[in-house]
Amino acid sequence: MDRFATQQSWQVLRERSPAGAYARRRAAALAALALFLVGLLDVVGLGRVVLVAVVAVLAVGTVAGAVRLLQPWKHLPGLRGRVVTQLRRSRATAGAGAKSARSYAAGAREAVRRSARAARPLLARALAQARPPRRLAPEPDLADRRRAAVEANARGAQLRRQGSHEEAVRQHRLALAIFREVGDRHGEALTLNNLALAEGRAGEEETAVADLEQALAILRQLSSPQHEAQVAANLGIALRRQGHDDRGKELLETALTQLDPQSAAARQVEGQLRQAS
């Protein structure tokens, strides 16, 4: 808009007439609308959109207001044509600005979507860590389990002395399973020895020999010479009952060197060796 049209617009705004009052109300309404839009866009943080909107609203509002204000002066030569030309240019500028704003908004929405996709795994991980851990079933008391195994062994020994060999075998096998469950290798070896004694009385000679050999191997790993000597003596006796005199005698002689000479086990081994001579 040229300088003449601007001067005419300001004159109308200053006039103390119904036309001037109407023009001033229109200008105030346009200014309020522009300030509202600027404030709204600034709150959401779209700085570039705010700038483009300000330019577009001011350009369109100013031109539109000028046209309405200058309608009573249609007789002025060439003024209306110049205003219309300027209005078209302003509309073109506003359209380009609106297109740029839409493009910027679309880019902002895409950036928000990408950020949300990237944040999902982190949010899921944070929620998983925030959940209270699942309660695990309480572990059985190892002391109670060992006590149960010792009691089963004692019952097996009592049953063996009473002649209930098969029931004794069942009790010793129960104790053996518990010792293996809790990882007590020493208790496992001694239980294998007791089990073999009950199996031998029940007529399971081959199984008894296999259990004694397994018990002897465990005790050698644990470096328990006294218990190792007792198991070796029992194995020597079991082998001699099966007719393996040479190996049985060898084990008995080895056991005798490790046993207490005054013990009942040592006297039993001596008796077995006298029979083998």
Short mmCIF file of C-alpha atoms in Angstrom, two decimals:
data_model
loop_
_atom_site.label_atom_id
_atom_site.label_comp_id
_atom_site.label_asym_id
_atom_site.label_seq_id
_atom_site.Cartn_x
_atom_site.Cartn_y
_atom_site.Cartn_z
CA MET A 1 0.00 0.00 0.00
CA ASP A 2 1.43 3.39 -0.91
CA ARG A 3 1.95 6.36 1.31
CA PHE A 4 -1.24 8.16 0.25
CA ALA A 5 -3.46 5.28 1.21
CA THR A 6 -1.74 4.99 4.58
CA GLN A 7 -2.31 8.67 5.29
CA GLN A 8 -5.98 8.38 4.33
CA SER A 9 -6.38 5.40 6.69
CA TRP A 10 -4.90 7.32 9.60
CA GLN A 11 -7.12 10.31 8.87
CA VAL A 12 -10.24 8.17 9.00
CA LEU A 13 -9.07 6.62 12.31
CA ARG A 14 -8.61 10.11 13.81
CA GLU A 15 -11.93 11.52 12.67
CA ARG A 16 -14.60 12.27 15.28
CA SER A 17 -17.38 10.78 13.21
CA PRO A 18 -19.42 7.55 13.03
CA ALA A 19 -17.04 6.33 10.29
CA GLY A 20 -13.99 7.04 12.45
CA ALA A 21 -15.50 5.32 15.47
CA TYR A 22 -16.34 2.27 13.35
CA ALA A 23 -12.82 2.20 11.93
CA ARG A 24 -11.28 2.40 15.37
CA ARG A 25 -13.44 -0.50 16.63
CA ARG A 26 -12.38 -2.59 13.65
CA ALA A 27 -8.71 -1.82 14.21
CA ALA A 28 -8.94 -2.68 17.92
CA ALA A 29 -10.66 -5.99 17.15
CA LEU A 30 -7.99 -6.91 14.60
CA ALA A 31 -5.20 -5.99 16.99
CA ALA A 32 -6.76 -8.06 19.78
CA LEU A 33 -7.16 -11.03 17.47
CA ALA A 34 -3.52 -10.76 16.37
CA LEU A 35 -2.25 -10.56 19.97
CA PHE A 36 -4.37 -13.57 20.95
CA LEU A 37 -2.96 -15.70 18.12
CA VAL A 38 0.60 -14.61 18.89
CA GLY A 39 0.23 -15.45 22.56
CA LEU A 40 -1.33 -18.83 21.86
CA LEU A 41 1.36 -19.95 19.45
CA ASP A 42 4.11 -18.68 21.72
CA VAL A 43 2.76 -20.76 24.60
CA VAL A 44 3.02 -24.00 22.60
CA GLY A 45 6.63 -23.14 21.71
CA LEU A 46 6.39 -22.85 17.93
CA GLY A 47 8.57 -19.78 17.45
CA ARG A 48 8.71 -19.85 13.67
CA VAL A 49 4.98 -20.40 13.40
CA VAL A 50 4.45 -17.40 15.71
CA LEU A 51 6.59 -15.19 13.48
CA VAL A 52 4.84 -16.27 10.28
CA ALA A 53 1.40 -15.89 11.84
CA VAL A 54 2.19 -12.38 13.05
CA VAL A 55 3.29 -11.29 9.60
CA ALA A 56 0.30 -12.90 7.90
CA VAL A 57 -2.30 -11.56 10.31
CA LEU A 58 -0.89 -8.03 10.30
CA ALA A 59 -0.63 -7.94 6.52
CA VAL A 60 -4.11 -9.28 5.86
CA GLY A 61 -5.69 -7.29 8.69
CA THR A 62 -4.07 -4.04 7.66
CA VAL A 63 -5.03 -4.37 4.03
CA ALA A 64 -8.56 -5.55 4.79
CA GLY A 65 -9.07 -2.75 7.27
CA ALA A 66 -7.73 -0.20 4.86
CA VAL A 67 -10.16 -1.35 2.16
CA ARG A 68 -13.14 -1.12 4.50
CA LEU A 69 -12.04 2.26 5.76
CA LEU A 70 -11.56 3.69 2.29
CA GLN A 71 -14.86 2.47 0.86
CA PRO A 72 -16.54 5.92 1.37
CA TRP A 73 -13.76 7.48 -0.79
CA LYS A 74 -14.29 5.40 -3.95
CA HIS A 75 -14.08 8.53 -6.02
CA LEU A 76 -10.35 8.89 -5.34
CA PRO A 77 -8.62 8.12 -8.69
CA GLY A 78 -6.61 4.84 -8.84
CA LEU A 79 -6.70 4.25 -5.08
CA ARG A 80 -9.01 1.24 -5.17
CA GLY A 81 -6.95 -0.48 -7.86
CA ARG A 82 -3.74 -0.02 -5.93
CA VAL A 83 -5.37 -1.34 -2.77
CA VAL A 84 -6.70 -4.43 -4.56
CA THR A 85 -3.24 -5.14 -6.06
CA GLN A 86 -1.61 -4.78 -2.68
CA LEU A 87 -4.25 -7.04 -1.15
CA ARG A 88 -3.54 -9.80 -3.64
CA ARG A 89 0.17 -9.55 -2.94
CA SER A 90 -0.46 -9.72 0.78
CA ARG A 91 -2.70 -12.77 0.37
CA ALA A 92 0.02 -14.49 -1.67
CA THR A 93 2.59 -13.71 1.03
CA ALA A 94 0.22 -14.95 3.74
CA GLY A 95 -0.43 -18.16 1.77
CA ALA A 96 3.29 -18.84 1.46
CA GLY A 97 3.73 -18.20 5.15
CA ALA A 98 0.86 -20.53 6.03
CA LYS A 99 2.35 -23.25 3.83
CA SER A 100 5.72 -22.88 5.55
CA ALA A 101 4.00 -23.03 8.93
CA ARG A 102 2.17 -26.24 7.98
CA SER A 103 5.44 -27.79 6.79
CA TYR A 104 7.17 -26.84 10.02
CA ALA A 105 4.27 -28.23 12.09
CA ALA A 106 4.37 -31.52 10.16
CA GLY A 107 8.10 -31.80 10.82
CA ALA A 108 7.53 -31.11 14.51
CA ARG A 109 4.86 -33.83 14.70
CA GLU A 110 7.19 -36.35 13.02
CA ALA A 111 9.98 -35.45 15.47
CA VAL A 112 7.60 -36.01 18.38
CA ARG A 113 6.59 -39.42 16.99
CA ARG A 114 10.24 -40.47 16.58
CA SER A 115 11.01 -39.38 20.13
CA ALA A 116 8.04 -41.33 21.44
CA ARG A 117 9.16 -44.50 19.61
CA ALA A 118 12.68 -44.14 20.99
CA ALA A 119 11.37 -43.55 24.51
CA ARG A 120 9.10 -46.63 24.63
CA PRO A 121 11.88 -49.19 25.43
CA LEU A 122 13.30 -46.92 28.12
CA LEU A 123 9.87 -46.45 29.65
CA ALA A 124 9.18 -50.19 29.59
CA ARG A 125 12.54 -50.88 31.25
CA ALA A 126 11.88 -48.27 33.93
CA LEU A 127 8.44 -49.73 34.67
CA ALA A 128 9.89 -53.24 34.88
CA GLN A 129 12.52 -52.06 37.36
CA ALA A 130 9.90 -50.21 39.37
CA ARG A 131 7.76 -53.32 39.85
CA PRO A 132 8.35 -55.15 43.14
CA PRO A 133 10.31 -58.40 42.70
CA ARG A 134 8.35 -61.60 42.70
CA ARG A 135 8.44 -63.49 45.93
CA LEU A 136 10.46 -66.65 45.62
CA ALA A 137 9.54 -69.79 47.44
CA PRO A 138 11.56 -70.04 50.65
CA GLU A 139 14.48 -72.44 50.47
CA PRO A 140 14.20 -75.48 52.72
CA ASP A 141 16.23 -75.32 55.90
CA LEU A 142 19.42 -77.27 55.20
CA ALA A 143 19.86 -78.08 58.86
CA ASP A 144 16.39 -79.61 58.98
CA ARG A 145 17.09 -81.64 55.84
CA ARG A 146 20.37 -82.96 57.25
CA ARG A 147 18.62 -83.83 60.49
CA ALA A 148 16.01 -85.80 58.56
CA ALA A 149 18.77 -87.71 56.73
CA VAL A 150 20.57 -88.54 60.00
CA GLU A 151 17.32 -89.79 61.51
CA ALA A 152 16.62 -91.97 58.46
CA ASN A 153 20.13 -93.43 58.72
CA ALA A 154 19.60 -94.19 62.40
CA ARG A 155 16.31 -95.93 61.69
CA GLY A 156 17.98 -97.97 58.95
CA ALA A 157 20.77 -99.12 61.30
CA GLN A 158 18.22 -100.10 63.98
CA LEU A 159 16.15 -102.04 61.44
CA ARG A 160 19.28 -103.82 60.19
CA ARG A 161 20.15 -104.96 63.72
CA GLN A 162 16.57 -106.16 64.13
CA GLY A 163 16.78 -108.22 60.95
CA SER A 164 14.43 -106.02 58.84
CA HIS A 165 16.99 -105.69 56.06
CA GLU A 166 14.72 -104.59 53.21
CA GLU A 167 13.14 -101.83 55.30
CA ALA A 168 16.62 -100.81 56.41
CA VAL A 169 17.64 -100.51 52.76
CA ARG A 170 14.68 -98.17 52.12
CA GLN A 171 15.57 -95.92 55.05
CA HIS A 172 19.24 -95.69 54.03
CA ARG A 173 18.27 -94.86 50.45
CA LEU A 174 15.98 -92.10 51.74
CA ALA A 175 18.87 -90.65 53.73
CA LEU A 176 21.18 -90.95 50.70
CA ALA A 177 18.76 -88.97 48.52
CA ILE A 178 18.60 -86.16 51.10
CA PHE A 179 22.39 -85.93 51.50
CA ARG A 180 22.79 -85.73 47.74
CA GLU A 181 20.07 -83.08 47.55
CA VAL A 182 21.80 -80.80 50.06
CA GLY A 183 25.26 -81.51 48.63
CA ASP A 184 26.73 -83.17 51.73
CA ARG A 185 29.43 -85.43 50.24
CA HIS A 186 30.69 -86.77 53.58
CA GLY A 187 27.17 -87.76 54.67
CA GLU A 188 26.63 -89.31 51.25
CA ALA A 189 29.73 -91.52 51.61
CA LEU A 190 28.84 -92.74 55.11
CA THR A 191 25.26 -93.45 54.04
CA LEU A 192 26.52 -95.49 51.07
CA ASN A 193 28.52 -97.57 53.55
CA ASN A 194 25.44 -98.17 55.74
CA LEU A 195 23.32 -98.92 52.70
CA ALA A 196 25.86 -101.48 51.48
CA LEU A 197 25.80 -103.26 54.85
CA ALA A 198 21.99 -103.54 54.65
CA GLU A 199 22.11 -104.63 51.00
CA GLY A 200 24.64 -107.34 51.83
CA ARG A 201 22.33 -108.69 54.55
CA ALA A 202 19.40 -108.54 52.09
CA GLY A 203 21.33 -110.62 49.53
CA GLU A 204 22.21 -107.78 47.15
CA GLU A 205 25.96 -108.49 47.20
CA GLU A 206 26.88 -106.92 43.86
CA THR A 207 24.98 -103.71 44.64
CA ALA A 208 26.63 -103.60 48.05
CA VAL A 209 30.13 -103.83 46.52
CA ALA A 210 29.34 -101.07 44.02
CA ASP A 211 28.07 -98.76 46.79
CA LEU A 212 31.13 -99.43 48.96
CA GLU A 213 33.51 -98.66 46.09
CA GLN A 214 31.66 -95.39 45.47
CA ALA A 215 31.83 -94.48 49.16
CA LEU A 216 35.57 -95.27 49.27
CA ALA A 217 36.25 -93.04 46.23
CA ILE A 218 34.39 -90.10 47.85
CA LEU A 219 36.23 -90.44 51.17
CA ARG A 220 39.61 -90.52 49.40
CA GLN A 221 38.70 -87.24 47.72
CA LEU A 222 37.69 -85.77 51.10
CA SER A 223 40.87 -87.01 52.86
CA SER A 224 39.05 -88.78 55.69
CA PRO A 225 41.46 -91.61 56.60
CA GLN A 226 39.53 -93.08 59.58
CA HIS A 227 36.24 -93.40 57.69
CA GLU A 228 38.15 -94.49 54.60
CA ALA A 229 39.72 -97.38 56.56
CA GLN A 230 36.33 -98.53 57.86
CA VAL A 231 34.79 -98.51 54.38
CA ALA A 232 37.85 -100.27 52.92
CA ALA A 233 37.50 -102.99 55.56
CA ASN A 234 33.79 -103.46 54.75
CA LEU A 235 34.62 -103.61 51.04
CA GLY A 236 37.35 -106.21 51.67
CA ILE A 237 34.89 -108.38 53.62
CA ALA A 238 32.24 -108.05 50.87
CA LEU A 239 34.75 -108.99 48.17
CA ARG A 240 35.89 -112.08 50.11
CA ARG A 241 32.25 -113.20 50.38
CA GLN A 242 32.06 -113.02 46.57
CA GLY A 243 35.25 -115.05 46.20
CA HIS A 244 37.68 -112.19 45.43
CA ASP A 245 40.12 -113.21 48.16
CA ASP A 246 43.24 -111.49 46.86
CA ARG A 247 41.75 -108.05 46.43
CA GLY A 248 39.71 -108.45 49.60
CA LYS A 249 42.81 -109.33 51.60
CA GLU A 250 44.72 -106.36 50.15
CA LEU A 251 41.98 -103.96 51.24
CA LEU A 252 41.84 -105.48 54.71
CA GLU A 253 45.59 -105.11 55.21
CA THR A 254 45.46 -101.49 54.07
CA ALA A 255 42.55 -100.76 56.42
CA LEU A 256 44.32 -102.36 59.38
CA THR A 257 47.24 -99.93 59.08
CA GLN A 258 44.81 -96.97 59.37
CA LEU A 259 42.50 -98.21 62.11
CA ASP A 260 43.01 -97.80 65.84
CA PRO A 261 44.54 -101.14 67.02
CA GLN A 262 42.29 -101.13 70.12
CA SER A 263 39.07 -100.54 68.15
CA ALA A 264 36.41 -103.16 67.43
CA ALA A 265 36.82 -102.53 63.70
CA ALA A 266 40.53 -103.37 63.90
CA ARG A 267 39.81 -106.62 65.75
CA GLN A 268 37.22 -107.58 63.13
CA VAL A 269 39.71 -106.91 60.33
CA GLU A 270 42.34 -109.03 62.11
CA GLY A 271 39.85 -111.89 62.33
CA GLN A 272 39.10 -111.62 58.59
CA LEU A 273 42.82 -111.67 57.80
CA ARG A 274 43.38 -114.80 59.92
CA GLN A 275 40.64 -116.53 57.97
CA ALA A 276 42.26 -115.48 54.68
CA SER A 277 45.65 -116.93 55.71
#
